């Protein structure tokens, strides 16, 4: 028997003692059976009798206008809100390394959360650098083939394994595979992971924006390690990239002057919208000369560079006294010139070089989770505003990776189930 909107909502209210409505459940996709269209034909499931309908009451913060009646007992089940569906899902898998075309969409069994695990219904998946490296077979932390290359997702918890007490069904969460023993696995409609690996998000946070936070993590960690009380200015090579734009936003939140490079007018406009103070088109201007001009020939306190290459020597030369150059996420050839020789020539400035990798935190989850929690708070407060460049369905994963490889998307590429 099918139930329309009013019947479905009334059913859940009467069974589990909630006054009000379930509109927010449906908006979040927590329970697709709480149809709010008013059209019975739009209800996507055969609804079971009241005494067999499994629905977990959400936290009051997630209830919209609803509230739990004092006399209503909480259901003692760990079943998913969507038990009525068959237990299957779609995932993007690659069996051989290569270009975007090696990925295929497959149907596989939906995981059942084990002890200490939660099952997440995916809301958004980010396309990031590590995903492409896994796909190419050059990421030493990647999973063995056949592999699911996704590393970042947001969603809603729909099922709990045994002994899970720290989170609840209905919690919106962020997951980064940085906090798992094996990378990858996020290009799926559902995912079962340890409850300790998820970050519960405030109800006000947009789940598509939140999936960009792992990219902000790299920027936040680098700034936390290098910015001191004497830091006044920074340089960002590639200020319109995902991490570059995050560096701009986070540095401006710290009150720093930010100078950055871009390759086009549209990327310049984007970087400036993120708060960039001075923009340099590296295709048309000599970067070192412009940086020294902008700083009154004193240089910048910290310079962030993921490109390296021959231009890295100029990055060292643009540093102020006691300045630090940070090289991160670089897979380009090393400079032809002798870096140490250049640093020795600049010894009177006492500059430093740091090579940064987020994998340093692989065995320090306390710091990793602490920095991520700070980013979640900043997102909730509106301090940072991640930009989604394009949004695509999971079935367009090949096209999504082609666009990522082309590097022509301003903002994050985000996929939805």
Tab-separated table of C-alpha atoms in Angstrom:
chain	number	residue	atom	x	y	z
A	1	UNK	CA	0.000	0.000	0.000
A	2	UNK	CA	1.338	3.445	-0.906
A	3	UNK	CA	1.066	6.483	1.313
A	4	UNK	CA	1.095	10.081	0.070
A	5	UNK	CA	2.755	12.984	1.869
A	6	UNK	CA	0.259	13.466	4.662
A	7	UNK	CA	-0.149	9.752	5.262
A	8	UNK	CA	3.604	9.101	5.390
A	9	UNK	CA	4.225	11.948	7.810
A	10	UNK	CA	1.262	11.007	9.958
A	11	UNK	CA	2.479	7.416	10.016
A	12	UNK	CA	5.915	8.330	11.366
A	13	UNK	CA	4.506	10.821	13.828
A	14	UNK	CA	2.035	8.341	15.234
A	15	UNK	CA	4.496	5.468	15.468
A	16	UNK	CA	7.414	7.361	16.985
A	17	UNK	CA	5.709	10.168	18.797
A	18	UNK	CA	6.764	13.263	16.915
A	19	UNK	CA	4.531	16.283	16.752
A	20	UNK	CA	4.999	18.532	13.752
A	21	UNK	CA	6.202	17.498	10.334
A	22	UNK	CA	9.004	15.615	8.620
A	23	UNK	CA	9.725	18.077	5.828
A	24	UNK	CA	13.372	18.449	6.807
A	25	UNK	CA	13.839	14.671	6.685
A	26	UNK	CA	12.805	14.586	3.061
A	27	UNK	CA	14.824	17.665	2.153
A	28	UNK	CA	17.948	15.997	3.514
A	29	UNK	CA	17.149	12.673	1.904
A	30	UNK	CA	17.178	11.028	5.342
A	31	UNK	CA	13.996	9.143	4.564
A	32	UNK	CA	12.684	9.221	1.047
A	33	UNK	CA	9.335	7.916	2.226
A	34	UNK	CA	8.496	11.149	4.039
A	35	UNK	CA	7.149	12.546	0.801
A	36	UNK	CA	6.306	16.206	0.955
A	37	UNK	CA	4.917	16.634	-2.530
A	38	UNK	CA	1.339	15.844	-1.603
A	39	UNK	CA	1.309	13.442	-4.546
A	40	UNK	CA	0.941	9.822	-3.530
A	41	UNK	CA	2.476	8.699	-6.820
A	42	UNK	CA	5.690	10.531	-5.915
A	43	UNK	CA	6.198	8.400	-2.836
A	44	UNK	CA	9.038	6.114	-3.839
A	45	UNK	CA	8.331	3.011	-1.770
A	46	UNK	CA	5.769	0.479	-0.704
A	47	UNK	CA	5.265	1.530	2.894
A	48	UNK	CA	5.046	-1.312	5.386
A	49	UNK	CA	2.427	-1.560	8.118
A	50	UNK	CA	2.919	0.727	11.069
A	51	UNK	CA	4.202	-1.973	13.380
A	52	UNK	CA	6.908	-2.957	10.891
A	53	UNK	CA	7.983	0.477	9.693
A	54	UNK	CA	11.542	1.178	10.837
A	55	UNK	CA	12.269	4.848	11.351
A	56	UNK	CA	14.859	6.189	13.718
A	57	UNK	CA	13.968	9.412	15.507
A	58	UNK	CA	16.433	12.165	14.704
A	59	UNK	CA	17.982	14.586	17.145
A	60	UNK	CA	15.719	17.498	17.978
A	61	UNK	CA	18.058	19.858	16.125
A	62	UNK	CA	17.271	17.944	12.924
A	63	UNK	CA	13.530	17.815	13.401
A	64	UNK	CA	12.562	21.097	11.801
A	65	UNK	CA	9.358	22.128	13.541
A	66	UNK	CA	8.810	18.691	15.025
A	67	UNK	CA	9.517	17.704	18.609
A	68	UNK	CA	9.392	14.472	20.499
A	69	UNK	CA	6.398	13.929	22.755
A	70	UNK	CA	7.501	13.357	26.360
A	71	UNK	CA	5.485	10.150	26.558
A	72	UNK	CA	6.956	8.641	23.413
A	73	UNK	CA	9.577	5.916	23.784
A	74	UNK	CA	12.577	6.006	21.456
A	75	UNK	CA	12.609	2.983	19.131
A	76	UNK	CA	15.211	0.401	20.142
A	77	UNK	CA	16.402	-0.494	16.665
A	78	UNK	CA	19.496	0.239	14.651
A	79	UNK	CA	17.748	-0.296	11.333
A	80	UNK	CA	18.070	2.239	8.586
A	81	UNK	CA	15.314	4.684	7.809
A	82	UNK	CA	15.282	3.234	4.332
A	83	UNK	CA	15.097	-0.498	5.044
A	84	UNK	CA	12.360	-0.731	2.441
A	85	UNK	CA	14.883	-0.402	-0.386
A	86	UNK	CA	16.854	-3.326	-1.727
A	87	UNK	CA	20.361	-3.376	-0.276
A	88	UNK	CA	22.340	-2.362	-3.349
A	89	UNK	CA	24.142	0.750	-4.542
A	90	UNK	CA	26.128	2.233	-7.411
A	91	UNK	CA	29.858	2.916	-7.229
A	92	UNK	CA	32.555	4.189	-9.591
A	93	UNK	CA	35.325	1.611	-9.938
A	94	UNK	CA	38.542	1.268	-11.927
A	95	UNK	CA	40.173	-2.084	-12.616
A	96	UNK	CA	43.246	-0.698	-14.365
A	97	UNK	CA	45.095	2.579	-13.925
A	98	UNK	CA	44.874	5.197	-16.617
A	99	UNK	CA	42.874	8.144	-17.876
A	100	UNK	CA	39.326	9.092	-16.919
A	101	UNK	CA	37.908	6.468	-19.296
A	102	UNK	CA	39.081	3.587	-17.059
A	103	UNK	CA	36.348	4.334	-14.517
A	104	UNK	CA	33.028	2.535	-14.800
A	105	UNK	CA	29.796	2.676	-12.833
A	106	UNK	CA	28.928	-0.656	-11.231
A	107	UNK	CA	26.131	-1.947	-9.045
A	108	UNK	CA	27.244	-3.724	-5.913
A	109	UNK	CA	25.924	-4.806	-2.547
A	110	UNK	CA	25.332	-2.005	-0.123
A	111	UNK	CA	27.594	-2.502	2.932
A	112	UNK	CA	26.175	-3.420	6.312
A	113	UNK	CA	27.831	-1.502	9.149
A	114	UNK	CA	29.884	-3.727	11.417
A	115	UNK	CA	30.500	-3.174	15.092
A	116	UNK	CA	31.573	0.420	15.685
A	117	UNK	CA	30.627	1.487	12.152
A	118	UNK	CA	27.970	3.698	10.600
A	119	UNK	CA	26.330	3.566	7.186
A	120	UNK	CA	26.285	6.893	5.347
A	121	UNK	CA	23.908	7.748	2.529
A	122	UNK	CA	26.021	9.940	0.253
A	123	UNK	CA	24.930	13.501	-0.456
A	124	UNK	CA	28.023	14.889	-2.220
A	125	UNK	CA	31.428	13.657	-3.397
A	126	UNK	CA	34.397	15.892	-4.214
A	127	UNK	CA	36.776	15.306	-7.112
A	128	UNK	CA	40.281	15.994	-5.815
A	129	UNK	CA	43.952	15.536	-6.608
A	130	UNK	CA	44.380	12.238	-4.732
A	131	UNK	CA	41.416	10.795	-6.665
A	132	UNK	CA	43.173	11.478	-9.961
A	133	UNK	CA	46.466	10.101	-8.617
A	134	UNK	CA	44.743	6.881	-7.530
A	135	UNK	CA	43.164	6.641	-10.968
A	136	UNK	CA	46.572	7.063	-12.627
A	137	UNK	CA	48.148	4.465	-10.339
A	138	UNK	CA	50.770	6.842	-8.923
A	139	UNK	CA	49.427	7.418	-5.406
A	140	UNK	CA	51.405	5.298	-2.981
A	141	UNK	CA	48.710	5.574	-0.318
A	142	UNK	CA	45.987	4.425	-2.706
A	143	UNK	CA	43.910	1.245	-2.447
A	144	UNK	CA	44.758	-1.859	-4.483
A	145	UNK	CA	42.954	-2.480	-7.767
A	146	UNK	CA	40.094	-2.737	-8.441
A	147	UNK	CA	39.709	0.584	-6.665
A	148	UNK	CA	37.133	3.222	-5.861
A	149	UNK	CA	39.191	6.435	-6.171
A	150	UNK	CA	36.986	8.891	-4.230
A	151	UNK	CA	38.374	10.351	-1.011
A	152	UNK	CA	35.896	12.950	0.262
A	153	UNK	CA	32.156	12.823	0.838
A	154	UNK	CA	29.314	14.209	2.890
A	155	UNK	CA	26.048	12.523	3.684
A	156	UNK	CA	23.597	11.473	6.353
A	157	UNK	CA	23.940	8.525	8.721
A	158	UNK	CA	21.139	6.048	7.989
A	159	UNK	CA	22.240	3.009	9.972
A	160	UNK	CA	24.348	2.195	13.020
A	161	UNK	CA	26.410	-0.860	13.749
A	162	UNK	CA	26.487	-2.245	17.262
A	163	UNK	CA	28.190	-0.315	20.078
A	164	UNK	CA	27.922	3.062	18.317
A	165	UNK	CA	27.024	5.753	20.845
A	166	UNK	CA	28.790	8.905	19.622
A	167	UNK	CA	26.557	9.620	16.615
A	168	UNK	CA	22.926	9.075	15.676
A	169	UNK	CA	20.884	8.144	12.651
A	170	UNK	CA	20.068	11.361	10.831
A	171	UNK	CA	23.329	13.125	11.669
A	172	UNK	CA	24.792	14.995	8.675
A	173	UNK	CA	28.476	14.102	8.421
A	174	UNK	CA	31.728	14.795	6.601
A	175	UNK	CA	34.113	11.964	5.781
A	176	UNK	CA	37.679	12.250	4.513
A	177	UNK	CA	39.617	9.081	3.780
A	178	UNK	CA	42.597	10.760	5.476
A	179	UNK	CA	41.110	9.349	8.668
A	180	UNK	CA	40.869	5.793	7.348
A	181	UNK	CA	43.525	3.104	7.078
A	182	UNK	CA	43.102	2.966	3.284
A	183	UNK	CA	42.403	5.863	0.931
A	184	UNK	CA	39.573	5.884	-1.580
A	185	UNK	CA	36.089	4.403	-1.402
A	186	UNK	CA	33.953	7.558	-1.520
A	187	UNK	CA	32.533	7.361	-5.063
A	188	UNK	CA	29.518	5.370	-3.864
A	189	UNK	CA	25.908	5.981	-2.962
A	190	UNK	CA	26.496	4.478	0.501
A	191	UNK	CA	29.572	3.894	2.620
A	192	UNK	CA	30.165	2.042	5.899
A	193	UNK	CA	33.021	3.469	7.987
A	194	UNK	CA	34.112	3.614	11.627
A	195	UNK	CA	31.972	6.054	13.590
A	196	UNK	CA	35.175	7.627	14.920
A	197	UNK	CA	36.138	8.735	11.392
A	198	UNK	CA	33.141	10.969	10.672
A	199	UNK	CA	32.646	14.613	11.587
A	200	UNK	CA	29.103	15.566	12.553
A	201	UNK	CA	28.108	18.803	10.828
A	202	UNK	CA	25.870	21.554	12.199
A	203	UNK	CA	22.359	21.487	10.684
A	204	UNK	CA	22.945	24.893	9.093
A	205	UNK	CA	25.907	23.718	6.999
A	206	UNK	CA	25.414	23.042	3.294
A	207	UNK	CA	26.595	19.480	2.620
A	208	UNK	CA	27.873	20.315	-0.855
A	209	UNK	CA	30.011	23.148	0.473
A	210	UNK	CA	31.192	20.973	3.364
A	211	UNK	CA	32.617	18.349	1.006
A	212	UNK	CA	35.217	20.946	-0.057
A	213	UNK	CA	36.607	21.250	3.492
A	214	UNK	CA	39.298	18.543	3.096
A	215	UNK	CA	40.949	20.821	0.512
A	216	UNK	CA	40.783	23.669	3.015
A	217	UNK	CA	42.469	21.341	5.513
A	218	UNK	CA	45.742	21.454	3.576
A	219	UNK	CA	45.674	25.262	3.552
A	220	UNK	CA	44.632	25.515	7.202
A	221	UNK	CA	47.342	23.107	8.339
A	222	UNK	CA	50.067	24.941	6.404
A	223	UNK	CA	49.031	28.325	7.768
A	224	UNK	CA	48.845	26.949	11.305
A	225	UNK	CA	52.404	25.647	10.996
A	226	UNK	CA	53.997	28.698	9.383
A	227	UNK	CA	52.159	31.856	10.416
A	228	UNK	CA	53.630	33.500	13.513
A	229	UNK	CA	53.115	36.766	15.345
A	230	UNK	CA	55.603	38.446	12.998
A	231	UNK	CA	53.846	37.277	9.798
A	232	UNK	CA	52.309	40.140	7.834
A	233	UNK	CA	52.149	38.941	4.225
A	234	UNK	CA	52.038	35.758	2.166
A	235	UNK	CA	52.420	34.782	-1.479
A	236	UNK	CA	50.243	32.095	-3.106
A	237	UNK	CA	51.326	30.559	-6.406
A	238	UNK	CA	48.088	29.557	-8.123
A	239	UNK	CA	45.644	31.631	-6.086
A	240	UNK	CA	42.607	30.481	-8.077
A	241	UNK	CA	43.181	26.774	-7.470
A	242	UNK	CA	41.192	24.886	-4.850
A	243	UNK	CA	43.925	24.971	-2.214
A	244	UNK	CA	45.221	28.346	-3.394
A	245	UNK	CA	41.811	29.981	-2.986
A	246	UNK	CA	41.493	28.345	0.433
A	247	UNK	CA	44.854	29.839	1.412
A	248	UNK	CA	43.604	33.256	0.335
A	249	UNK	CA	40.378	33.008	2.355
A	250	UNK	CA	42.016	31.637	5.476
A	251	UNK	CA	44.913	34.097	5.357
A	252	UNK	CA	42.535	37.037	5.019
A	253	UNK	CA	40.626	35.709	8.031
A	254	UNK	CA	43.939	36.026	9.914
A	255	UNK	CA	44.341	39.627	8.762
A	256	UNK	CA	47.263	38.994	6.399
A	257	UNK	CA	48.123	40.707	3.129
A	258	UNK	CA	47.914	38.174	0.294
A	259	UNK	CA	49.634	38.349	-3.089
A	260	UNK	CA	48.905	35.625	-5.627
A	261	UNK	CA	49.361	34.478	-9.200
A	262	UNK	CA	46.759	33.447	-11.761
A	263	UNK	CA	46.791	32.567	-15.461
A	264	UNK	CA	43.754	34.433	-16.800
A	265	UNK	CA	41.402	37.340	-16.224
A	266	UNK	CA	38.516	35.150	-15.055
A	267	UNK	CA	40.761	33.432	-12.529
A	268	UNK	CA	41.998	36.840	-11.397
A	269	UNK	CA	38.408	37.929	-10.772
A	270	UNK	CA	37.743	34.751	-8.806
A	271	UNK	CA	40.866	35.096	-6.644
A	272	UNK	CA	40.040	38.741	-5.941
A	273	UNK	CA	36.528	37.705	-4.890
A	274	UNK	CA	38.132	35.445	-2.294
A	275	UNK	CA	39.972	38.431	-0.820
A	276	UNK	CA	43.266	38.483	-2.728
A	277	UNK	CA	44.936	41.882	-2.255
A	278	UNK	CA	47.312	41.842	-5.207
A	279	UNK	CA	46.978	39.685	-8.310
A	280	UNK	CA	49.739	38.816	-10.792
A	281	UNK	CA	49.107	37.196	-14.172
A	282	UNK	CA	52.202	35.029	-14.460
A	283	UNK	CA	51.723	34.704	-18.225
A	284	UNK	CA	52.114	38.450	-18.691
A	285	UNK	CA	54.229	39.705	-15.773
A	286	UNK	CA	57.465	38.749	-14.042
A	287	UNK	CA	56.264	37.451	-10.714
A	288	UNK	CA	59.341	38.274	-8.613
A	289	UNK	CA	59.436	41.889	-9.797
A	290	UNK	CA	55.757	42.424	-9.032
A	291	UNK	CA	55.991	40.876	-5.564
A	292	UNK	CA	58.920	43.084	-4.634
A	293	UNK	CA	57.080	46.112	-6.024
A	294	UNK	CA	53.959	45.330	-3.987
A	295	UNK	CA	55.975	44.869	-0.786
A	296	UNK	CA	58.228	47.897	-1.120
A	297	UNK	CA	61.148	45.579	-1.929
A	298	UNK	CA	60.952	43.893	1.474
A	299	UNK	CA	59.419	40.609	0.283
A	300	UNK	CA	56.778	38.338	1.795
A	301	UNK	CA	56.965	36.473	5.077
A	302	UNK	CA	55.637	33.154	3.747
A	303	UNK	CA	55.393	31.883	0.161
A	304	UNK	CA	53.277	28.837	-0.760
A	305	UNK	CA	54.114	27.014	-3.983
A	306	UNK	CA	52.721	23.738	-5.355
A	307	UNK	CA	54.196	24.246	-8.821
A	308	UNK	CA	57.922	24.346	-7.913
A	309	UNK	CA	59.835	23.875	-11.177
A	310	UNK	CA	62.346	26.468	-12.335
A	311	UNK	CA	60.270	29.338	-10.950
A	312	UNK	CA	60.889	28.127	-7.408
A	313	UNK	CA	64.205	29.968	-7.249
A	314	UNK	CA	62.293	33.240	-7.579
A	315	UNK	CA	60.006	32.118	-4.750
A	316	UNK	CA	63.057	31.900	-2.494
A	317	UNK	CA	64.272	35.299	-3.655
A	318	UNK	CA	60.939	37.000	-2.852
A	319	UNK	CA	61.128	36.054	0.845
A	320	UNK	CA	61.537	38.711	3.513
A	321	UNK	CA	64.023	38.364	6.363
A	322	UNK	CA	63.277	35.138	8.276
A	323	UNK	CA	60.775	34.240	5.559
A	324	UNK	CA	59.654	30.687	4.821
A	325	UNK	CA	58.947	29.017	1.485
A	326	UNK	CA	56.453	26.143	1.650
A	327	UNK	CA	56.491	23.549	-1.131
A	328	UNK	CA	53.415	21.319	-1.160
A	329	UNK	CA	51.589	18.772	-3.332
A	330	UNK	CA	54.094	19.081	-6.151
A	331	UNK	CA	54.556	16.408	-8.796
A	332	UNK	CA	56.400	18.602	-11.289
A	333	UNK	CA	60.153	18.362	-12.046
A	334	UNK	CA	62.489	19.882	-9.476
A	335	UNK	CA	64.283	23.167	-10.268
A	336	UNK	CA	67.320	22.912	-12.490
A	337	UNK	CA	69.190	25.423	-10.341
A	338	UNK	CA	70.738	24.415	-7.030
A	339	UNK	CA	68.187	25.305	-4.343
A	340	UNK	CA	70.646	25.040	-1.475
A	341	UNK	CA	73.162	27.194	-3.341
A	342	UNK	CA	70.491	29.880	-3.755
A	343	UNK	CA	69.572	29.709	-0.073
A	344	UNK	CA	73.219	30.066	0.875
A	345	UNK	CA	73.500	33.140	-1.347
A	346	UNK	CA	70.509	34.543	0.554
A	347	UNK	CA	71.928	33.566	3.948
A	348	UNK	CA	71.837	37.131	5.294
A	349	UNK	CA	68.028	36.918	5.126
A	350	UNK	CA	67.927	33.705	7.217
A	351	UNK	CA	65.216	32.163	5.047
A	352	UNK	CA	63.774	28.669	5.522
A	353	UNK	CA	62.299	25.978	3.302
A	354	UNK	CA	59.530	23.623	4.413
A	355	UNK	CA	58.181	20.721	2.379
A	356	UNK	CA	54.615	20.010	3.481
A	357	UNK	CA	52.488	16.874	3.184
A	358	UNK	CA	49.128	16.273	4.819
A	359	UNK	CA	50.241	12.665	5.306
A	360	UNK	CA	52.306	13.890	8.247
A	361	UNK	CA	49.005	13.783	10.132
A	362	UNK	CA	48.220	10.173	9.197
A	363	UNK	CA	49.393	9.050	12.624
A	364	UNK	CA	48.211	12.114	14.522
A	365	UNK	CA	44.444	12.016	14.165
A	366	UNK	CA	43.956	14.234	17.202
A	367	UNK	CA	45.550	17.194	15.421
A	368	UNK	CA	43.903	16.291	12.109
A	369	UNK	CA	40.441	16.144	13.649
A	370	UNK	CA	41.062	19.312	15.642
A	371	UNK	CA	41.985	21.297	12.533
A	372	UNK	CA	38.988	19.878	10.671
A	373	UNK	CA	36.670	20.856	13.533
A	374	UNK	CA	38.001	24.417	13.293
A	375	UNK	CA	37.177	24.486	9.589
A	376	UNK	CA	33.656	23.209	10.210
A	377	UNK	CA	33.143	26.005	12.736
A	378	UNK	CA	34.434	28.570	10.220
A	379	UNK	CA	32.081	27.245	7.546
A	380	UNK	CA	29.125	27.396	9.919
A	381	UNK	CA	30.048	30.967	10.878
A	382	UNK	CA	30.400	32.067	7.254
A	383	UNK	CA	34.103	32.880	7.654
A	384	UNK	CA	34.897	30.682	4.662
A	385	UNK	CA	32.686	30.092	1.639
A	386	UNK	CA	33.827	27.161	-0.513
A	387	UNK	CA	33.030	27.537	-4.198
A	388	UNK	CA	31.513	24.735	-6.254
A	389	UNK	CA	32.650	25.070	-9.853
A	390	UNK	CA	30.424	22.433	-11.424
A	391	UNK	CA	28.039	19.842	-10.020
A	392	UNK	CA	27.620	16.536	-11.833
A	393	UNK	CA	25.850	13.228	-11.179
A	394	UNK	CA	27.949	10.202	-10.258
A	395	UNK	CA	27.247	8.617	-13.642
A	396	UNK	CA	29.263	11.457	-15.207
A	397	UNK	CA	32.397	10.527	-13.251
A	398	UNK	CA	34.455	10.108	-16.444
A	399	UNK	CA	33.526	13.597	-17.620
A	400	UNK	CA	34.186	14.972	-14.130
A	401	UNK	CA	37.738	13.618	-14.215
A	402	UNK	CA	38.288	14.922	-17.725
A	403	UNK	CA	37.372	18.382	-16.520
A	404	UNK	CA	39.622	17.940	-13.487
A	405	UNK	CA	42.560	16.900	-15.655
A	406	UNK	CA	41.963	19.862	-17.967
A	407	UNK	CA	42.212	22.237	-15.013
A	408	UNK	CA	39.664	24.622	-16.503
A	409	UNK	CA	37.096	24.570	-13.698
A	410	UNK	CA	37.146	27.455	-11.237
A	411	UNK	CA	36.071	26.039	-7.893
A	412	UNK	CA	35.501	22.463	-6.796
A	413	UNK	CA	34.056	19.705	-8.958
A	414	UNK	CA	31.333	18.030	-6.898
A	415	UNK	CA	29.345	14.907	-7.762
A	416	UNK	CA	26.004	13.789	-6.367
A	417	UNK	CA	24.502	10.272	-6.296
